């Protein structure tokens, strides 16, 4: 028989558990945890014996206190220690959250990222929030954002629908980087009803002039169904792994494909995609079941 006292104790336990879970989701997982997720992949089109170790960082969303300059620098020091041949940054360096003490200026977060080092360089694409937070870029309907300039001033190569051939000790590959797929807000003359992208996948791949393998970096994974088999591997961020994930399922995902590309290593029709869980937060400073991570991909 359930007594009134028993019901009150059960209710109290649920309330306490709720407070504990909330405290963890706000105060522990977003700011104190950092994981390294490693994928070892041999995709079709990647030459046998050609080895490459990629370290990928996504969705920094710089702001105090959740992602301070000091924390970004510490993450970068850890990323350097992972021994990547190349480091890629997958977009969204700025924050849109209101629950912050301060928004970190671009020169400060870019300065922290400037300590990243790898034998074959540090390469970046821009994310949707980098575009959305730049009023001048929105008004112009293109061009470049202050994030483009800050990264370039920090010595980081920025890709906006560009491909570059990179020579390594075990063979060459092409790195293609797309401009953002949701760069422009609705309501402008060029974009009345929905977000407009500035990405150009065909134009980017047209710059590939030989049969060396291709790696594509893009902020949003929604591009993946359009990526041809010519691309050995696609790397993306944006989703934060759902930011809140319960038993492997994310109730809210910023993708028209829902959980299809929310996180991890996905293979479709022989094509390979890796989606990072990212580092920072968007909307609310909450992470649960999706801790911040650095993604490492070992090819070959």
PDB file of C-alpha atoms in Angstrom:
ATOM      1  CA  UNK A   1       0.000   0.000   0.000  1.00  0.00           C
ATOM      2  CA  UNK A   2       1.337   3.420  -0.980  1.00  0.00           C
ATOM      3  CA  UNK A   3       1.116   5.892   1.884  1.00  0.00           C
ATOM      4  CA  UNK A   4       1.041   9.669   1.760  1.00  0.00           C
ATOM      5  CA  UNK A   5       4.490   9.710   3.340  1.00  0.00           C
ATOM      6  CA  UNK A   6       5.769   7.302   0.724  1.00  0.00           C
ATOM      7  CA  UNK A   7       4.425   9.475  -2.081  1.00  0.00           C
ATOM      8  CA  UNK A   8       6.072  12.560  -0.574  1.00  0.00           C
ATOM      9  CA  UNK A   9       9.395  10.748  -0.266  1.00  0.00           C
ATOM     10  CA  UNK A  10       9.179   9.558  -3.878  1.00  0.00           C
ATOM     11  CA  UNK A  11       8.289  13.047  -5.075  1.00  0.00           C
ATOM     12  CA  UNK A  12      11.160  14.515  -3.072  1.00  0.00           C
ATOM     13  CA  UNK A  13      13.517  11.999  -4.607  1.00  0.00           C
ATOM     14  CA  UNK A  14      12.401  12.916  -8.104  1.00  0.00           C
ATOM     15  CA  UNK A  15      12.869  16.613  -7.383  1.00  0.00           C
ATOM     16  CA  UNK A  16      16.344  15.992  -5.975  1.00  0.00           C
ATOM     17  CA  UNK A  17      17.261  13.867  -8.976  1.00  0.00           C
ATOM     18  CA  UNK A  18      15.980  16.592 -11.278  1.00  0.00           C
ATOM     19  CA  UNK A  19      18.111  19.225  -9.560  1.00  0.00           C
ATOM     20  CA  UNK A  20      21.164  16.952  -9.654  1.00  0.00           C
ATOM     21  CA  UNK A  21      20.669  16.208 -13.352  1.00  0.00           C
ATOM     22  CA  UNK A  22      20.203  19.892 -14.154  1.00  0.00           C
ATOM     23  CA  UNK A  23      23.315  20.831 -12.192  1.00  0.00           C
ATOM     24  CA  UNK A  24      25.325  18.207 -14.064  1.00  0.00           C
ATOM     25  CA  UNK A  25      23.952  19.266 -17.467  1.00  0.00           C
ATOM     26  CA  UNK A  26      24.813  22.934 -16.837  1.00  0.00           C
ATOM     27  CA  UNK A  27      27.800  22.902 -14.515  1.00  0.00           C
ATOM     28  CA  UNK A  28      29.704  19.715 -15.274  1.00  0.00           C
ATOM     29  CA  UNK A  29      29.289  18.246 -18.765  1.00  0.00           C
ATOM     30  CA  UNK A  30      29.557  21.514 -20.753  1.00  0.00           C
ATOM     31  CA  UNK A  31      32.521  22.991 -18.870  1.00  0.00           C
ATOM     32  CA  UNK A  32      34.472  20.239 -17.109  1.00  0.00           C
ATOM     33  CA  UNK A  33      34.396  17.279 -19.475  1.00  0.00           C
ATOM     34  CA  UNK A  34      36.417  16.893 -22.662  1.00  0.00           C
ATOM     35  CA  UNK A  35      36.682  13.646 -24.569  1.00  0.00           C
ATOM     36  CA  UNK A  36      38.688  12.435 -27.538  1.00  0.00           C
ATOM     37  CA  UNK A  37      36.826  10.255 -30.030  1.00  0.00           C
ATOM     38  CA  UNK A  38      38.956   8.301 -32.501  1.00  0.00           C
ATOM     39  CA  UNK A  39      37.725   6.814 -35.782  1.00  0.00           C
ATOM     40  CA  UNK A  40      39.963   4.489 -37.803  1.00  0.00           C
ATOM     41  CA  UNK A  41      38.712   4.453 -41.371  1.00  0.00           C
ATOM     42  CA  UNK A  42      39.798   3.081 -44.726  1.00  0.00           C
ATOM     43  CA  UNK A  43      37.222   4.615 -47.094  1.00  0.00           C
ATOM     44  CA  UNK A  44      36.930   3.698 -50.774  1.00  0.00           C
ATOM     45  CA  UNK A  45      39.262   5.782 -52.873  1.00  0.00           C
ATOM     46  CA  UNK A  46      41.847   6.210 -50.119  1.00  0.00           C
ATOM     47  CA  UNK A  47      45.168   4.738 -51.340  1.00  0.00           C
ATOM     48  CA  UNK A  48      46.584   1.742 -49.526  1.00  0.00           C
ATOM     49  CA  UNK A  49      49.574   2.700 -47.409  1.00  0.00           C
ATOM     50  CA  UNK A  50      48.722   6.423 -47.372  1.00  0.00           C
ATOM     51  CA  UNK A  51      48.299   7.384 -43.740  1.00  0.00           C
ATOM     52  CA  UNK A  52      46.844  10.580 -42.339  1.00  0.00           C
ATOM     53  CA  UNK A  53      45.841  11.517 -38.792  1.00  0.00           C
ATOM     54  CA  UNK A  54      43.293  14.350 -38.685  1.00  0.00           C
ATOM     55  CA  UNK A  55      42.405  16.270 -35.525  1.00  0.00           C
ATOM     56  CA  UNK A  56      39.065  18.088 -35.820  1.00  0.00           C
ATOM     57  CA  UNK A  57      37.588  20.775 -33.565  1.00  0.00           C
ATOM     58  CA  UNK A  58      34.048  22.073 -34.056  1.00  0.00           C
ATOM     59  CA  UNK A  59      31.601  24.563 -32.559  1.00  0.00           C
ATOM     60  CA  UNK A  60      33.792  26.477 -30.129  1.00  0.00           C
ATOM     61  CA  UNK A  61      31.075  29.106 -29.452  1.00  0.00           C
ATOM     62  CA  UNK A  62      33.407  31.360 -27.465  1.00  0.00           C
ATOM     63  CA  UNK A  63      31.825  33.093 -24.463  1.00  0.00           C
ATOM     64  CA  UNK A  64      32.379  33.627 -20.733  1.00  0.00           C
ATOM     65  CA  UNK A  65      32.076  31.595 -18.574  1.00  0.00           C
ATOM     66  CA  UNK A  66      31.217  28.544 -20.678  1.00  0.00           C
ATOM     67  CA  UNK A  67      33.992  28.756 -23.279  1.00  0.00           C
ATOM     68  CA  UNK A  68      36.538  31.306 -22.121  1.00  0.00           C
ATOM     69  CA  UNK A  69      39.772  32.187 -23.893  1.00  0.00           C
ATOM     70  CA  UNK A  70      41.647  30.209 -21.255  1.00  0.00           C
ATOM     71  CA  UNK A  71      39.533  27.129 -21.866  1.00  0.00           C
ATOM     72  CA  UNK A  72      39.902  27.430 -25.644  1.00  0.00           C
ATOM     73  CA  UNK A  73      43.664  27.658 -25.227  1.00  0.00           C
ATOM     74  CA  UNK A  74      43.690  24.572 -22.969  1.00  0.00           C
ATOM     75  CA  UNK A  75      41.639  22.636 -25.524  1.00  0.00           C
ATOM     76  CA  UNK A  76      44.070  23.677 -28.261  1.00  0.00           C
ATOM     77  CA  UNK A  77      47.050  22.550 -26.190  1.00  0.00           C
ATOM     78  CA  UNK A  78      45.356  19.173 -25.750  1.00  0.00           C
ATOM     79  CA  UNK A  79      44.611  19.018 -29.490  1.00  0.00           C
ATOM     80  CA  UNK A  80      48.277  19.685 -30.277  1.00  0.00           C
ATOM     81  CA  UNK A  81      49.282  16.810 -28.006  1.00  0.00           C
ATOM     82  CA  UNK A  82      47.139  14.361 -30.022  1.00  0.00           C
ATOM     83  CA  UNK A  83      49.764  14.249 -32.764  1.00  0.00           C
ATOM     84  CA  UNK A  84      47.649  15.154 -35.771  1.00  0.00           C
ATOM     85  CA  UNK A  85      49.209  15.454 -39.190  1.00  0.00           C
ATOM     86  CA  UNK A  86      46.615  18.124 -39.940  1.00  0.00           C
ATOM     87  CA  UNK A  87      44.089  20.058 -37.838  1.00  0.00           C
ATOM     88  CA  UNK A  88      40.710  21.154 -39.193  1.00  0.00           C
ATOM     89  CA  UNK A  89      38.269  23.615 -37.627  1.00  0.00           C
ATOM     90  CA  UNK A  90      34.651  23.007 -38.586  1.00  0.00           C
ATOM     91  CA  UNK A  91      32.985  26.367 -37.924  1.00  0.00           C
ATOM     92  CA  UNK A  92      30.939  28.314 -35.339  1.00  0.00           C
ATOM     93  CA  UNK A  93      33.534  30.222 -33.330  1.00  0.00           C
ATOM     94  CA  UNK A  94      31.102  32.816 -31.941  1.00  0.00           C
ATOM     95  CA  UNK A  95      28.224  32.377 -29.492  1.00  0.00           C
ATOM     96  CA  UNK A  96      24.570  33.360 -29.731  1.00  0.00           C
ATOM     97  CA  UNK A  97      23.678  32.560 -26.122  1.00  0.00           C
ATOM     98  CA  UNK A  98      22.187  35.193 -23.863  1.00  0.00           C
ATOM     99  CA  UNK A  99      23.062  33.314 -20.665  1.00  0.00           C
ATOM    100  CA  UNK A 100      26.677  34.533 -20.708  1.00  0.00           C
ATOM    101  CA  UNK A 101      28.809  36.984 -18.781  1.00  0.00           C
ATOM    102  CA  UNK A 102      30.624  38.272 -21.851  1.00  0.00           C
ATOM    103  CA  UNK A 103      30.924  37.536 -25.542  1.00  0.00           C
ATOM    104  CA  UNK A 104      34.556  36.920 -26.422  1.00  0.00           C
ATOM    105  CA  UNK A 105      35.834  39.241 -29.182  1.00  0.00           C
ATOM    106  CA  UNK A 106      37.043  37.649 -32.387  1.00  0.00           C
ATOM    107  CA  UNK A 107      40.684  38.610 -31.964  1.00  0.00           C
ATOM    108  CA  UNK A 108      40.705  36.893 -28.553  1.00  0.00           C
ATOM    109  CA  UNK A 109      39.247  33.519 -29.582  1.00  0.00           C
ATOM    110  CA  UNK A 110      41.277  33.553 -32.800  1.00  0.00           C
ATOM    111  CA  UNK A 111      44.396  34.286 -30.772  1.00  0.00           C
ATOM    112  CA  UNK A 112      43.704  31.220 -28.635  1.00  0.00           C
ATOM    113  CA  UNK A 113      43.190  29.081 -31.756  1.00  0.00           C
ATOM    114  CA  UNK A 114      46.453  30.404 -33.220  1.00  0.00           C
ATOM    115  CA  UNK A 115      48.466  28.093 -30.937  1.00  0.00           C
ATOM    116  CA  UNK A 116      47.205  25.066 -32.908  1.00  0.00           C
ATOM    117  CA  UNK A 117      50.066  23.453 -34.817  1.00  0.00           C
ATOM    118  CA  UNK A 118      50.313  20.476 -37.167  1.00  0.00           C
ATOM    119  CA  UNK A 119      52.836  19.421 -39.845  1.00  0.00           C
ATOM    120  CA  UNK A 120      50.375  20.008 -42.695  1.00  0.00           C
ATOM    121  CA  UNK A 121      48.738  23.057 -41.210  1.00  0.00           C
ATOM    122  CA  UNK A 122      45.521  24.251 -39.621  1.00  0.00           C
ATOM    123  CA  UNK A 123      42.537  24.689 -41.942  1.00  0.00           C
ATOM    124  CA  UNK A 124      39.073  26.115 -41.227  1.00  0.00           C
ATOM    125  CA  UNK A 125      35.578  26.661 -42.545  1.00  0.00           C
ATOM    126  CA  UNK A 126      32.998  29.137 -41.238  1.00  0.00           C
ATOM    127  CA  UNK A 127      29.709  28.243 -39.531  1.00  0.00           C
ATOM    128  CA  UNK A 128      26.194  29.625 -39.568  1.00  0.00           C
ATOM    129  CA  UNK A 129      26.562  31.550 -36.286  1.00  0.00           C
ATOM    130  CA  UNK A 130      29.696  33.249 -37.599  1.00  0.00           C
ATOM    131  CA  UNK A 131      27.551  34.584 -40.431  1.00  0.00           C
ATOM    132  CA  UNK A 132      24.472  35.368 -38.353  1.00  0.00           C
ATOM    133  CA  UNK A 133      26.401  37.460 -35.812  1.00  0.00           C
ATOM    134  CA  UNK A 134      27.908  39.690 -38.518  1.00  0.00           C
ATOM    135  CA  UNK A 135      25.370  42.328 -39.483  1.00  0.00           C
ATOM    136  CA  UNK A 136      27.537  43.812 -42.217  1.00  0.00           C
ATOM    137  CA  UNK A 137      27.977  40.433 -43.900  1.00  0.00           C
ATOM    138  CA  UNK A 138      24.228  39.808 -43.667  1.00  0.00           C
ATOM    139  CA  UNK A 139      23.475  43.193 -45.221  1.00  0.00           C
ATOM    140  CA  UNK A 140      25.973  42.535 -48.020  1.00  0.00           C
ATOM    141  CA  UNK A 141      24.559  39.085 -48.697  1.00  0.00           C
ATOM    142  CA  UNK A 142      28.004  37.548 -48.967  1.00  0.00           C
ATOM    143  CA  UNK A 143      31.668  38.411 -49.001  1.00  0.00           C
ATOM    144  CA  UNK A 144      33.316  37.481 -45.726  1.00  0.00           C
ATOM    145  CA  UNK A 145      32.626  37.793 -42.006  1.00  0.00           C
ATOM    146  CA  UNK A 146      34.770  39.065 -39.168  1.00  0.00           C
ATOM    147  CA  UNK A 147      35.390  35.387 -38.372  1.00  0.00           C
ATOM    148  CA  UNK A 148      37.013  34.863 -41.774  1.00  0.00           C
ATOM    149  CA  UNK A 149      39.306  37.815 -41.111  1.00  0.00           C
ATOM    150  CA  UNK A 150      40.123  36.871 -37.514  1.00  0.00           C
ATOM    151  CA  UNK A 151      41.133  33.335 -38.479  1.00  0.00           C
ATOM    152  CA  UNK A 152      43.214  34.523 -41.387  1.00  0.00           C
ATOM    153  CA  UNK A 153      44.938  37.135 -39.193  1.00  0.00           C
ATOM    154  CA  UNK A 154      45.734  34.310 -36.750  1.00  0.00           C
ATOM    155  CA  UNK A 155      47.547  32.425 -39.496  1.00  0.00           C
ATOM    156  CA  UNK A 156      44.809  29.847 -40.108  1.00  0.00           C
ATOM    157  CA  UNK A 157      43.839  28.953 -43.685  1.00  0.00           C
ATOM    158  CA  UNK A 158      40.146  29.655 -44.330  1.00  0.00           C
ATOM    159  CA  UNK A 159      38.235  27.763 -47.008  1.00  0.00           C
ATOM    160  CA  UNK A 160      35.195  29.257 -48.702  1.00  0.00           C
ATOM    161  CA  UNK A 161      34.337  26.977 -51.634  1.00  0.00           C
ATOM    162  CA  UNK A 162      38.012  26.275 -52.184  1.00  0.00           C
ATOM    163  CA  UNK A 163      40.123  23.164 -52.662  1.00  0.00           C
ATOM    164  CA  UNK A 164      43.855  22.873 -52.045  1.00  0.00           C
ATOM    165  CA  UNK A 165      46.261  20.047 -52.838  1.00  0.00           C
ATOM    166  CA  UNK A 166      48.356  19.013 -49.835  1.00  0.00           C
ATOM    167  CA  UNK A 167      51.518  16.943 -50.179  1.00  0.00           C
ATOM    168  CA  UNK A 168      52.415  14.562 -47.348  1.00  0.00           C
ATOM    169  CA  UNK A 169      55.212  12.068 -46.764  1.00  0.00           C
ATOM    170  CA  UNK A 170      52.948   9.165 -47.776  1.00  0.00           C
ATOM    171  CA  UNK A 171      51.071  10.816 -50.652  1.00  0.00           C
ATOM    172  CA  UNK A 172      49.031  13.833 -51.697  1.00  0.00           C
ATOM    173  CA  UNK A 173      45.375  14.595 -51.029  1.00  0.00           C
ATOM    174  CA  UNK A 174      42.950  17.404 -51.732  1.00  0.00           C
ATOM    175  CA  UNK A 175      41.254  19.342 -48.952  1.00  0.00           C
ATOM    176  CA  UNK A 176      38.018  21.040 -49.989  1.00  0.00           C
ATOM    177  CA  UNK A 177      36.144  23.428 -47.731  1.00  0.00           C
ATOM    178  CA  UNK A 178      32.608  24.747 -48.257  1.00  0.00           C
ATOM    179  CA  UNK A 179      31.131  28.096 -47.339  1.00  0.00           C
ATOM    180  CA  UNK A 180      28.212  27.840 -44.953  1.00  0.00           C
ATOM    181  CA  UNK A 181      24.920  26.268 -46.045  1.00  0.00           C
ATOM    182  CA  UNK A 182      22.738  28.534 -43.843  1.00  0.00           C
ATOM    183  CA  UNK A 183      24.741  31.733 -44.046  1.00  0.00           C
ATOM    184  CA  UNK A 184      22.011  34.304 -44.738  1.00  0.00           C
ATOM    185  CA  UNK A 185      18.968  35.017 -42.599  1.00  0.00           C
ATOM    186  CA  UNK A 186      15.476  35.063 -44.133  1.00  0.00           C
ATOM    187  CA  UNK A 187      13.890  38.402 -44.940  1.00  0.00           C
ATOM    188  CA  UNK A 188      16.515  39.930 -47.217  1.00  0.00           C
ATOM    189  CA  UNK A 189      15.841  40.638 -50.870  1.00  0.00           C
ATOM    190  CA  UNK A 190      17.851  37.573 -51.898  1.00  0.00           C
ATOM    191  CA  UNK A 191      16.295  35.322 -49.307  1.00  0.00           C
ATOM    192  CA  UNK A 192      12.671  36.003 -48.409  1.00  0.00           C
ATOM    193  CA  UNK A 193      11.465  32.874 -46.668  1.00  0.00           C
ATOM    194  CA  UNK A 194      14.339  30.627 -45.587  1.00  0.00           C
ATOM    195  CA  UNK A 195      18.026  30.557 -44.775  1.00  0.00           C
ATOM    196  CA  UNK A 196      20.189  30.836 -47.876  1.00  0.00           C
ATOM    197  CA  UNK A 197      23.478  29.016 -48.277  1.00  0.00           C
ATOM    198  CA  UNK A 198      26.634  30.284 -49.912  1.00  0.00           C
ATOM    199  CA  UNK A 199      28.089  26.817 -50.411  1.00  0.00           C
ATOM    200  CA  UNK A 200      29.189  25.639 -53.849  1.00  0.00           C
ATOM    201  CA  UNK A 201      30.026  21.935 -53.806  1.00  0.00           C
ATOM    202  CA  UNK A 202      30.339  21.483 -57.607  1.00  0.00           C
ATOM    203  CA  UNK A 203      32.551  24.559 -57.885  1.00  0.00           C
ATOM    204  CA  UNK A 204      34.758  23.391 -55.040  1.00  0.00           C
ATOM    205  CA  UNK A 205      35.245  19.895 -56.465  1.00  0.00           C
ATOM    206  CA  UNK A 206      35.889  21.339 -59.939  1.00  0.00           C
ATOM    207  CA  UNK A 207      39.170  22.675 -58.533  1.00  0.00           C
ATOM    208  CA  UNK A 208      40.426  19.099 -58.027  1.00  0.00           C
ATOM    209  CA  UNK A 209      42.684  18.436 -61.004  1.00  0.00           C
ATOM    210  CA  UNK A 210      44.104  14.944 -60.451  1.00  0.00           C
ATOM    211  CA  UNK A 211      43.175  11.581 -58.950  1.00  0.00           C
ATOM    212  CA  UNK A 212      44.538  12.203 -55.424  1.00  0.00           C
ATOM    213  CA  UNK A 213      41.880  11.478 -52.750  1.00  0.00           C
ATOM    214  CA  UNK A 214      39.596  14.241 -51.519  1.00  0.00           C
ATOM    215  CA  UNK A 215      38.622  15.201 -47.966  1.00  0.00           C
ATOM    216  CA  UNK A 216      35.729  17.643 -47.627  1.00  0.00           C
ATOM    217  CA  UNK A 217      35.161  19.883 -44.604  1.00  0.00           C
ATOM    218  CA  UNK A 218      31.816  21.626 -44.127  1.00  0.00           C
ATOM    219  CA  UNK A 219      29.964  23.023 -41.145  1.00  0.00           C
ATOM    220  CA  UNK A 220      26.541  21.408 -41.581  1.00  0.00           C
ATOM    221  CA  UNK A 221      26.279  17.668 -42.349  1.00  0.00           C
ATOM    222  CA  UNK A 222      23.114  18.193 -44.413  1.00  0.00           C
ATOM    223  CA  UNK A 223      25.353  18.489 -47.472  1.00  0.00           C
ATOM    224  CA  UNK A 224      26.255  14.802 -47.257  1.00  0.00           C
ATOM    225  CA  UNK A 225      23.516  13.358 -49.537  1.00  0.00           C
ATOM    226  CA  UNK A 226      24.905  15.560 -52.320  1.00  0.00           C
ATOM    227  CA  UNK A 227      28.551  14.581 -51.814  1.00  0.00           C
ATOM    228  CA  UNK A 228      29.751  12.310 -54.643  1.00  0.00           C
ATOM    229  CA  UNK A 229      31.742   9.115 -54.224  1.00  0.00           C
ATOM    230  CA  UNK A 230      34.810  11.011 -55.495  1.00  0.00           C
ATOM    231  CA  UNK A 231      35.124  12.397 -51.936  1.00  0.00           C
ATOM    232  CA  UNK A 232      36.782   9.878 -49.619  1.00  0.00           C
ATOM    233  CA  UNK A 233      35.664  11.496 -46.364  1.00  0.00           C
ATOM    234  CA  UNK A 234      33.397  14.349 -45.271  1.00  0.00           C
ATOM    235  CA  UNK A 235      33.904  16.047 -41.877  1.00  0.00           C
ATOM    236  CA  UNK A 236      31.253  18.244 -40.238  1.00  0.00           C
ATOM    237  CA  UNK A 237      30.160  19.824 -36.972  1.00  0.00           C
ATOM    238  CA  UNK A 238      27.060  21.949 -36.274  1.00  0.00           C
ATOM    239  CA  UNK A 239      24.808  19.432 -34.513  1.00  0.00           C
ATOM    240  CA  UNK A 240      26.641  19.276 -31.138  1.00  0.00           C
ATOM    241  CA  UNK A 241      25.600  15.642 -31.114  1.00  0.00           C
ATOM    242  CA  UNK A 242      22.135  16.988 -30.355  1.00  0.00           C
ATOM    243  CA  UNK A 243      23.628  18.708 -27.263  1.00  0.00           C
ATOM    244  CA  UNK A 244      21.161  16.664 -25.188  1.00  0.00           C
ATOM    245  CA  UNK A 245      21.097  12.970 -26.062  1.00  0.00           C
ATOM    246  CA  UNK A 246      19.147  10.290 -24.210  1.00  0.00           C
ATOM    247  CA  UNK A 247      19.974   6.618 -24.880  1.00  0.00           C
ATOM    248  CA  UNK A 248      21.659   7.650 -28.122  1.00  0.00           C
ATOM    249  CA  UNK A 249      18.686   9.715 -29.339  1.00  0.00           C
ATOM    250  CA  UNK A 250      18.638  13.513 -29.570  1.00  0.00           C
ATOM    251  CA  UNK A 251      15.169  15.085 -29.244  1.00  0.00           C
ATOM    252  CA  UNK A 252      16.276  18.317 -30.968  1.00  0.00           C
ATOM    253  CA  UNK A 253      18.739  18.375 -33.866  1.00  0.00           C
ATOM    254  CA  UNK A 254      19.465  21.403 -36.091  1.00  0.00           C
ATOM    255  CA  UNK A 255      19.189  19.342 -39.260  1.00  0.00           C
ATOM    256  CA  UNK A 256      16.391  18.628 -41.679  1.00  0.00           C
ATOM    257  CA  UNK A 257      17.420  14.978 -41.456  1.00  0.00           C
ATOM    258  CA  UNK A 258      16.855  14.722 -37.707  1.00  0.00           C
ATOM    259  CA  UNK A 259      19.068  12.097 -36.064  1.00  0.00           C
ATOM    260  CA  UNK A 260      20.336  10.713 -39.372  1.00  0.00           C
ATOM    261  CA  UNK A 261      23.521  12.824 -39.214  1.00  0.00           C
ATOM    262  CA  UNK A 262      23.455  13.893 -35.588  1.00  0.00           C
ATOM    263  CA  UNK A 263      26.746  12.348 -34.525  1.00  0.00           C
ATOM    264  CA  UNK A 264      29.558   9.953 -35.233  1.00  0.00           C
ATOM    265  CA  UNK A 265      30.808   7.912 -38.172  1.00  0.00           C
ATOM    266  CA  UNK A 266      28.083   7.386 -40.764  1.00  0.00           C
ATOM    267  CA  UNK A 267      28.429   5.296 -43.922  1.00  0.00           C
ATOM    268  CA  UNK A 268      25.892   5.582 -46.739  1.00  0.00           C
ATOM    269  CA  UNK A 269      26.295   3.904 -50.122  1.00  0.00           C
ATOM    270  CA  UNK A 270      29.996   3.480 -49.444  1.00  0.00           C
ATOM    271  CA  UNK A 271      30.510   7.176 -48.650  1.00  0.00           C
ATOM    272  CA  UNK A 272      31.937   8.148 -45.246  1.00  0.00           C
ATOM    273  CA  UNK A 273      30.912  11.039 -42.969  1.00  0.00           C
ATOM    274  CA  UNK A 274      32.188  11.911 -39.487  1.00  0.00           C
ATOM    275  CA  UNK A 275      30.166  14.420 -37.437  1.00  0.00           C
ATOM    276  CA  UNK A 276      31.773  15.902 -34.345  1.00  0.00           C
ATOM    277  CA  UNK A 277      29.896  16.391 -31.094  1.00  0.00           C
ATOM    278  CA  UNK A 278      31.610  19.780 -30.892  1.00  0.00           C
ATOM    279  CA  UNK A 279      32.932  21.754 -27.952  1.00  0.00           C
ATOM    280  CA  UNK A 280      30.569  24.567 -26.987  1.00  0.00           C
ATOM    281  CA  UNK A 281      26.853  25.149 -26.580  1.00  0.00           C
ATOM    282  CA  UNK A 282      24.179  26.914 -28.588  1.00  0.00           C
ATOM    283  CA  UNK A 283      20.848  28.277 -27.356  1.00  0.00           C
ATOM    284  CA  UNK A 284      21.348  27.180 -23.742  1.00  0.00           C
ATOM    285  CA  UNK A 285      24.524  26.282 -21.827  1.00  0.00           C
ATOM    286  CA  UNK A 286      23.398  22.680 -21.440  1.00  0.00           C
ATOM    287  CA  UNK A 287      24.912  19.373 -22.456  1.00  0.00           C
ATOM    288  CA  UNK A 288      23.661  15.981 -21.347  1.00  0.00           C
ATOM    289  CA  UNK A 289      24.742  12.692 -22.871  1.00  0.00           C
ATOM    290  CA  UNK A 290      26.804  14.606 -25.418  1.00  0.00           C
ATOM    291  CA  UNK A 291      30.016  15.840 -23.766  1.00  0.00           C
ATOM    292  CA  UNK A 292      32.438  18.163 -25.557  1.00  0.00           C
ATOM    293  CA  UNK A 293      34.909  16.308 -27.715  1.00  0.00           C
ATOM    294  CA  UNK A 294      37.877  16.519 -30.022  1.00  0.00           C
ATOM    295  CA  UNK A 295      37.471  14.220 -33.012  1.00  0.00           C
ATOM    296  CA  UNK A 296      40.439  12.278 -34.379  1.00  0.00           C
ATOM    297  CA  UNK A 297      40.309  10.397 -37.689  1.00  0.00           C
ATOM    298  CA  UNK A 298      43.024   7.974 -38.694  1.00  0.00           C
ATOM    299  CA  UNK A 299      43.010   7.202 -42.422  1.00  0.00           C
ATOM    300  CA  UNK A 300      44.876   4.372 -44.069  1.00  0.00           C
TER     301      UNK A 300
END
